[in-house]
mmCIF file of C-alpha atoms and ligand atoms in Angstrom:
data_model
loop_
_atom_site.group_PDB
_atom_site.id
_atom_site.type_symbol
_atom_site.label_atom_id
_atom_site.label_comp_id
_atom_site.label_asym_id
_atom_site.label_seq_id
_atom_site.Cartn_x
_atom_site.Cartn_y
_atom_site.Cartn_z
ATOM 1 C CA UNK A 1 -16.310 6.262 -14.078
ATOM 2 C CA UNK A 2 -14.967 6.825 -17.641
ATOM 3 C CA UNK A 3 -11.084 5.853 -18.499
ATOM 4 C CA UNK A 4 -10.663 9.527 -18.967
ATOM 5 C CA UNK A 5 -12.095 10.226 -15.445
ATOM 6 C CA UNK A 6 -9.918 7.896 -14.070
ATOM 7 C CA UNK A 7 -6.701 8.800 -16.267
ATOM 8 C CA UNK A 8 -7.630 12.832 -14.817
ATOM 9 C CA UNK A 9 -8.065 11.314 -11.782
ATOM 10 C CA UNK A 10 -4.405 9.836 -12.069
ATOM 11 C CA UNK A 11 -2.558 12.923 -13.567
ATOM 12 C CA UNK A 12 -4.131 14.914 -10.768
ATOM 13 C CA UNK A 13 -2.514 12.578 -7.836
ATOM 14 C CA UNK A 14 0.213 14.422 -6.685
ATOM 15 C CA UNK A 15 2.604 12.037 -4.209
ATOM 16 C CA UNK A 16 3.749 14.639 -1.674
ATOM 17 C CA UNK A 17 6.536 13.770 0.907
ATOM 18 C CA UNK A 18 5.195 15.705 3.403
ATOM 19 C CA UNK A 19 1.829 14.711 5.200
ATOM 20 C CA UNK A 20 0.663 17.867 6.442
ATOM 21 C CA UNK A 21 0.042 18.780 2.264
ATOM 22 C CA UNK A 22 -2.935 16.523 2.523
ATOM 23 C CA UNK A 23 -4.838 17.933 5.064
ATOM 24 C CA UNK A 24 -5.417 14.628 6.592
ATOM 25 C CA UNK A 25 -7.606 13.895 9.586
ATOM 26 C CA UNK A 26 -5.250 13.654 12.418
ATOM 27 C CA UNK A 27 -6.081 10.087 12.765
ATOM 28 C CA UNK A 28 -5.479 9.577 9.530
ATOM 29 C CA UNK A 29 -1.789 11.095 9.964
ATOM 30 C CA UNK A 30 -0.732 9.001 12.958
ATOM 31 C CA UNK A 31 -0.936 5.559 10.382
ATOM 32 C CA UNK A 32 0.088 7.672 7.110
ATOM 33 C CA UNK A 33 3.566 8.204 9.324
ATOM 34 C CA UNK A 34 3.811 5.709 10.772
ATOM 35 C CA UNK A 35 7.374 4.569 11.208
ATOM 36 C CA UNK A 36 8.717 0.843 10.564
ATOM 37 C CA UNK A 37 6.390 -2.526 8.993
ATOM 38 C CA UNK A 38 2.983 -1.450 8.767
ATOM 39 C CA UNK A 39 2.524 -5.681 9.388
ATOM 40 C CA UNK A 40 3.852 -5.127 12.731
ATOM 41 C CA UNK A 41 1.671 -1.952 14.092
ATOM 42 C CA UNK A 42 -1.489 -3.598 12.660
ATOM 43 C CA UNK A 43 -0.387 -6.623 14.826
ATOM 44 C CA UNK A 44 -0.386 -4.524 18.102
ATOM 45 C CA UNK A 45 -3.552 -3.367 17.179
ATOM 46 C CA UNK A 46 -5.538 -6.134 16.757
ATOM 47 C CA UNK A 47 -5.610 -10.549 18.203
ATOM 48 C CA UNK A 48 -5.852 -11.293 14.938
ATOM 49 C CA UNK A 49 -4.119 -10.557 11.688
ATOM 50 C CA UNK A 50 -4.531 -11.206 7.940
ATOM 51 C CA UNK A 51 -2.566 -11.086 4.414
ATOM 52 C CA UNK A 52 -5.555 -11.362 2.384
ATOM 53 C CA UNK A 53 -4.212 -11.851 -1.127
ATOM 54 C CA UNK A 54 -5.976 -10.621 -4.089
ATOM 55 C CA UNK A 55 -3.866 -11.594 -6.531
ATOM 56 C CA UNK A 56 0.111 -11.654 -7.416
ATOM 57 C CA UNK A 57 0.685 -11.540 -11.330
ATOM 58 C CA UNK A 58 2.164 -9.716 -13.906
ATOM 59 C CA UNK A 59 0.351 -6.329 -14.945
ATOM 60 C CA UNK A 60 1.146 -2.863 -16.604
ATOM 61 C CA UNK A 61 1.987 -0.526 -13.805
ATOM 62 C CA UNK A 62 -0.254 2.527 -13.010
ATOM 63 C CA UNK A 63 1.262 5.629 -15.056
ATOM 64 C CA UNK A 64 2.167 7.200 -11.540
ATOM 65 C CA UNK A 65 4.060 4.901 -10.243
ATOM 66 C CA UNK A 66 6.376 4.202 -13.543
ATOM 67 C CA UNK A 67 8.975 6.925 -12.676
ATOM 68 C CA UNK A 68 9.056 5.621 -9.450
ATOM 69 C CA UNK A 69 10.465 2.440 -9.980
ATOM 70 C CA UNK A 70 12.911 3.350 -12.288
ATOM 71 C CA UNK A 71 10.631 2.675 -15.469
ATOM 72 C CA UNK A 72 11.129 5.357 -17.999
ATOM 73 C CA UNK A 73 7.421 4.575 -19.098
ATOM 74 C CA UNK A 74 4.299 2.363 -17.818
ATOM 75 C CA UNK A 75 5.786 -1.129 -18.499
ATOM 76 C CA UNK A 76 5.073 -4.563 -17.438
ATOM 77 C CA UNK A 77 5.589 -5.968 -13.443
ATOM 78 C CA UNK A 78 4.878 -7.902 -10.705
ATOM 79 C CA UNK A 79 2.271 -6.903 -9.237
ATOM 80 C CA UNK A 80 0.960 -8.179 -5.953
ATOM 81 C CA UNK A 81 -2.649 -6.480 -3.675
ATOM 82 C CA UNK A 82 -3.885 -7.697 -0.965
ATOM 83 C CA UNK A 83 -6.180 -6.868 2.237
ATOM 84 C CA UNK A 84 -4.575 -6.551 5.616
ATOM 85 C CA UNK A 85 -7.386 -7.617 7.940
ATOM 86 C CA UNK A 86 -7.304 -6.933 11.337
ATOM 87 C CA UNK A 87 -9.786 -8.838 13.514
ATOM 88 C CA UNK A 88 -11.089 -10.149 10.062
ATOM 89 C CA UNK A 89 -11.766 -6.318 9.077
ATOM 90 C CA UNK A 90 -9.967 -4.765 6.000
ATOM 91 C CA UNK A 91 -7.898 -1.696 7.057
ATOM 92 C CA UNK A 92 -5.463 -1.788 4.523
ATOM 93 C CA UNK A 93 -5.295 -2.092 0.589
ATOM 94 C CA UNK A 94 -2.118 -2.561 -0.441
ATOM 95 C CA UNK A 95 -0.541 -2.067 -3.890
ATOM 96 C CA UNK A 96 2.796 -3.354 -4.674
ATOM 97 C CA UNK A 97 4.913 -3.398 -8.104
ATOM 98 C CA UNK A 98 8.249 -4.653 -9.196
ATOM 99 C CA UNK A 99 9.960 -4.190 -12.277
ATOM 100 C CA UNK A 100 10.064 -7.582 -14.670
ATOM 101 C CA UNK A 101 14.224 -6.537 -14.694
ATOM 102 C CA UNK A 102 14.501 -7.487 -11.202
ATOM 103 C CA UNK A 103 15.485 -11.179 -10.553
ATOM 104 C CA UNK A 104 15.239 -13.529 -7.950
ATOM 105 C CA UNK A 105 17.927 -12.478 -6.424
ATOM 106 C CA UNK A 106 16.582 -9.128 -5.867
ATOM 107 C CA UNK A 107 14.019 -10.306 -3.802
ATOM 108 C CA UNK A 108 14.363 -14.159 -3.064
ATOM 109 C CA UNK A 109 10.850 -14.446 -0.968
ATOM 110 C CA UNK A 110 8.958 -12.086 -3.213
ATOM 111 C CA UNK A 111 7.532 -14.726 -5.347
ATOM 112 C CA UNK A 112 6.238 -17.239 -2.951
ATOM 113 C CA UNK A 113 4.730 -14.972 -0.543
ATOM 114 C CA UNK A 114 1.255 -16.057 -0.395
ATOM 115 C CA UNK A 115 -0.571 -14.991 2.613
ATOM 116 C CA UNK A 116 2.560 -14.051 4.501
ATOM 117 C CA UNK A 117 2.708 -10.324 4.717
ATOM 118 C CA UNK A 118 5.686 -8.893 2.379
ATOM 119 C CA UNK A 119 6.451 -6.378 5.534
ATOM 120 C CA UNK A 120 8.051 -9.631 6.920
ATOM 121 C CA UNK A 121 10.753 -10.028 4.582
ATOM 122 C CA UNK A 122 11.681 -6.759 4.334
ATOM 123 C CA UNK A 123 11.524 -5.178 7.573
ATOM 124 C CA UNK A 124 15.408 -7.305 9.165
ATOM 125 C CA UNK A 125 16.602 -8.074 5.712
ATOM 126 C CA UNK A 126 20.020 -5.848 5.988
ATOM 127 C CA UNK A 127 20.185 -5.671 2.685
ATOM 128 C CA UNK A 128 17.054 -3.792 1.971
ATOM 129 C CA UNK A 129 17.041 -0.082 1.694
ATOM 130 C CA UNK A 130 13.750 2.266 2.546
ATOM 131 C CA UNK A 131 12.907 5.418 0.800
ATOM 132 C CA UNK A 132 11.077 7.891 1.875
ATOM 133 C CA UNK A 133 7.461 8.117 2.428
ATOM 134 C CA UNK A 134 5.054 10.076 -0.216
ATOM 135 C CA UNK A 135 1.608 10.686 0.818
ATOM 136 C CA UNK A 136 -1.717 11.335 -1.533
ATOM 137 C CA UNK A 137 -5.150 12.134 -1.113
ATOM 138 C CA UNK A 138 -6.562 9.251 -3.849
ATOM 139 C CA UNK A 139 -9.470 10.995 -5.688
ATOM 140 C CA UNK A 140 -12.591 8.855 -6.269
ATOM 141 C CA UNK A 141 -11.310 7.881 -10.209
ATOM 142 C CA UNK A 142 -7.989 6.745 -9.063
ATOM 143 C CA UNK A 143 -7.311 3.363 -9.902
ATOM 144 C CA UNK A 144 -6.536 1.873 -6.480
ATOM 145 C CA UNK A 145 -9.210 3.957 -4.665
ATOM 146 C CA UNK A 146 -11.443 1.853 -7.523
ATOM 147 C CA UNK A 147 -9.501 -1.394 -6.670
ATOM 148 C CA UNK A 148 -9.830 -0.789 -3.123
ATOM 149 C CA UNK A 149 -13.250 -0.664 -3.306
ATOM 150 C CA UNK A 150 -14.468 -3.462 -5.747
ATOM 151 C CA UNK A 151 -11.585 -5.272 -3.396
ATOM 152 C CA UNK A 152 -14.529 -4.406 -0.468
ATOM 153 C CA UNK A 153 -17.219 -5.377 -2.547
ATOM 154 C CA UNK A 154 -18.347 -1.546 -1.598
ATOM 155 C CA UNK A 155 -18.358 -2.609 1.828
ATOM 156 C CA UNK A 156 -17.683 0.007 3.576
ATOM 157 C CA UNK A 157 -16.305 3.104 1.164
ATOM 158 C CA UNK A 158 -19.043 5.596 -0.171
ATOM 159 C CA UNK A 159 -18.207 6.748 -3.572
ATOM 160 C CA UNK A 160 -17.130 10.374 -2.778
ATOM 161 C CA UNK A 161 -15.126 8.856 0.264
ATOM 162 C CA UNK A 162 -11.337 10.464 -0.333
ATOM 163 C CA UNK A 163 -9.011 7.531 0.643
ATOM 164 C CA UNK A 164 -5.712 8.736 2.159
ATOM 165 C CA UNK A 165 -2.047 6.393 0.842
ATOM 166 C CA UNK A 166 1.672 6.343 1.161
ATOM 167 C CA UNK A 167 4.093 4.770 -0.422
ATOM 168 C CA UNK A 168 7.757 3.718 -0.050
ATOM 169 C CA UNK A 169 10.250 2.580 -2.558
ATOM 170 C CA UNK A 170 12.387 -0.310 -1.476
ATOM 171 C CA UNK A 171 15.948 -1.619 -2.813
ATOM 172 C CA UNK A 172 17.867 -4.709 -2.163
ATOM 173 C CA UNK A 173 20.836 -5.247 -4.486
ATOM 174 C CA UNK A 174 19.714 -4.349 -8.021
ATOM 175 C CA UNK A 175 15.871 -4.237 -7.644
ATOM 176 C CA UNK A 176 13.344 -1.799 -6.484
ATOM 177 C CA UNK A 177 9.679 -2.655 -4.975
ATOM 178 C CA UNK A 178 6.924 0.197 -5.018
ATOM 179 C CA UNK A 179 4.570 -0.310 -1.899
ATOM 180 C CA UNK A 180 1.148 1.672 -1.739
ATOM 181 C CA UNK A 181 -1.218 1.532 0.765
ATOM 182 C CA UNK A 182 -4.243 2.360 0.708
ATOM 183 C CA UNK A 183 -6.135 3.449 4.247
ATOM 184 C CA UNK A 184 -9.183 1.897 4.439
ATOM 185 C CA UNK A 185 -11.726 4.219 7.259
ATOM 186 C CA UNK A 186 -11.965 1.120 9.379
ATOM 187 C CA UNK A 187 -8.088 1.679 10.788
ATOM 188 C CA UNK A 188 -9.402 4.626 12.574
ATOM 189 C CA UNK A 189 -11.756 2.275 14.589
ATOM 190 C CA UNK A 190 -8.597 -0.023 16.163
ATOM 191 C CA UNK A 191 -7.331 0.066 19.191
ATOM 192 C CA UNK A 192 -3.582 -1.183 20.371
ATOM 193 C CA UNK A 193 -3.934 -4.350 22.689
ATOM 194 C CA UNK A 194 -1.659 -4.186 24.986
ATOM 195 C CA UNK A 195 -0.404 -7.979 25.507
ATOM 196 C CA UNK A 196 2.745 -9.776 26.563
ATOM 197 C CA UNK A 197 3.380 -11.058 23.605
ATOM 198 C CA UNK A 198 6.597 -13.310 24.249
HETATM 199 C C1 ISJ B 1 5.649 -3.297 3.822
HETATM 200 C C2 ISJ B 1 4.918 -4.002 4.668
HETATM 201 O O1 ISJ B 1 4.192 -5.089 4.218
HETATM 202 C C3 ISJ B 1 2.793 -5.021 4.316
HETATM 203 C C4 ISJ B 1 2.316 -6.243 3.667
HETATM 204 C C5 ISJ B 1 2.030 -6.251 2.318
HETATM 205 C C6 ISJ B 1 1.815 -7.550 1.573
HETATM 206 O O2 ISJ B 1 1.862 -8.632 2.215
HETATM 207 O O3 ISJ B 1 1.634 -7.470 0.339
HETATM 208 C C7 ISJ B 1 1.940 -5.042 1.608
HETATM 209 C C8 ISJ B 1 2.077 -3.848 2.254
HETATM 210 C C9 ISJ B 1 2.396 -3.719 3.663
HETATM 211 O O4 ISJ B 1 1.410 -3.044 4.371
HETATM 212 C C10 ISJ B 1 4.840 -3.692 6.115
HETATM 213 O O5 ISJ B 1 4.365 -4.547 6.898
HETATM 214 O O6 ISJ B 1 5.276 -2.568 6.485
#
């Protein structure tokens, strides 16, 4: 994949906010909607479940995303991706950016998160507000459909696979948080367990 591939591949990703404009698998739609932490559902749906994290550093956010946060061009951030793993099996790449303006007391836990899943801290925070959701069909060339699967080690996305994502701008006093994710084919295989859980 050439840079220019991947930049058309980026200028073509249009981030829709309504799901049916993807043309989605219905399976696919029942996760893309999916209301309230993503940690949580992926819980219910499997007896075990992983953060898997890739890394958490500072990078130059993806030219689609820029706007989004409140950047008026690419710029520097945080930027965290990990694997959710259900049952040990990735079902989730997720993609998540924060302007280098935002300070610790934007988001306190942010920093330190490690292996605990960021849907924890701000899913019964009051003081974070959620956005809407935006959905996109991530061509082959886009960068986190190319993340995603060196992420997998090609593991279990063919090439002209088109990976289905949402994402939901968060705020908490003065700073915003981008979250992408990235539906791996795999989610379509769980199944919710139904357990007490206490
Ligand atoms: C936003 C949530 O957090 C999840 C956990 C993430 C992480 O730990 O980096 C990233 C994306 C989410 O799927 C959620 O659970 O809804």
């Amino acid at each position: 994949m050439t840079a220019s591939t991947r930049g058309a591949s980026l200028r073509q990703t249009q981030w829709r906010p309504h799901v049916l404009a993807l043309n989605a698998p219905r399976a696919y739609r029942q996760w893309l909607t999916a209301d309230g932490s993503l940690t949580a559902k992926l819980k219910d749906h499997s007896r075990a479940f992983r953060v898997q994290c890739l890394h958490q550093t500072t990078a130059r956010c993806l030219t689609d995303e820029a706007a989004a946060i409140g950047m008026h061009r690419p710029g520097r951030v945080w930027e965290r991706e990990v694997l959710l793993r259900c049952d040990n099996t990735p079902v989730v790449f997720a993609h998540t950016v924060v302007p280098m303006s935002a300070t610790a007391t934007d988001w306190p836990l942010f920093s330190a998160l490690g292996e605990r899943s960021l849907g924890t801290t701000l899913f019964g925070d009051q003081q974070v507000r959620r956005g809407v959701l935006e959905f996109a069909r991530l061509r082959e060339g886009h960068p986190l459909a190319q993340r995603a699967r060196k992420a997998l080690q090609l593991e279990q996305v063919r090439e002209e696979l088109i990976l289905y994502a949402r994402r939901c701008l968060y705020r908490r006093r003065q700073g915003t948080l981008l979250v992408t994710e990235v539906f791996l084919p795999s989610v379509l295989e769980l199944k919710r367990i139904t357990t007490n859980r206490s």
